[in-house]
Short mmCIF file of C-alpha atoms in Angstrom, two decimals:
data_model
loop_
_atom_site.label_atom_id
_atom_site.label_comp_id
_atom_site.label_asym_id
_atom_site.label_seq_id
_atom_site.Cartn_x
_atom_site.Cartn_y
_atom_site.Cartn_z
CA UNK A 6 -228.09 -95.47 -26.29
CA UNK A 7 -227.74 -91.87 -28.12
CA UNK A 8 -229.44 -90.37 -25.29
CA UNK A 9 -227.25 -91.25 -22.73
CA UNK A 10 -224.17 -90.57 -25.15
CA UNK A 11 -225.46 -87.04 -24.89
CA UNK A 12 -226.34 -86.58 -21.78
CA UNK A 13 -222.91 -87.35 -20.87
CA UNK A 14 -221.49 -84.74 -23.15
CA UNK A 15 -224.05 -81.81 -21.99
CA UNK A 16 -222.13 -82.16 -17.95
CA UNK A 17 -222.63 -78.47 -17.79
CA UNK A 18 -226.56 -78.93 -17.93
CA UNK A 19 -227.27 -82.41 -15.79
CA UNK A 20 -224.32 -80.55 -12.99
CA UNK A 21 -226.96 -77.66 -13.27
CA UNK A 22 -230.25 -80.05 -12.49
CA UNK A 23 -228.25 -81.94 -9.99
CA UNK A 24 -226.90 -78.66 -7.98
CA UNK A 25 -230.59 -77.46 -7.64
CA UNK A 26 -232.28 -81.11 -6.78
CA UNK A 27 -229.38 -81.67 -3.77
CA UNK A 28 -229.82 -78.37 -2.27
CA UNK A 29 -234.04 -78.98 -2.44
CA UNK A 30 -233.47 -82.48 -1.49
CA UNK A 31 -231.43 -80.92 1.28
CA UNK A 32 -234.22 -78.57 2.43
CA UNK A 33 -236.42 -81.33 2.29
CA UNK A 34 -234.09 -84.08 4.56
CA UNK A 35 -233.52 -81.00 7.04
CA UNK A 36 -237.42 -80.05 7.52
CA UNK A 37 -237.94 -83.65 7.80
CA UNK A 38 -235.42 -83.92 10.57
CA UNK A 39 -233.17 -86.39 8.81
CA UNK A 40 -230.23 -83.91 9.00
#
């Protein structure tokens, strides 16, 4: 359970992947016409 341990303490980096994957999961939603 190291891994997760460290993910936890790198928020910087997973904020980073998760700001990118909502706005293309946005894009994706919108063109889909869920939004």
């Amino acid at each position: 359970m190291t891994d997760a341990g460290s993910e936890r303490s790198t928020d910087d980096d997973e904020e980073e992947s998760s700001g990118w994957f909502d706005i293309v999961l946005d894009v994706v939603l919108e063109s889909l016409g869920f939004f």
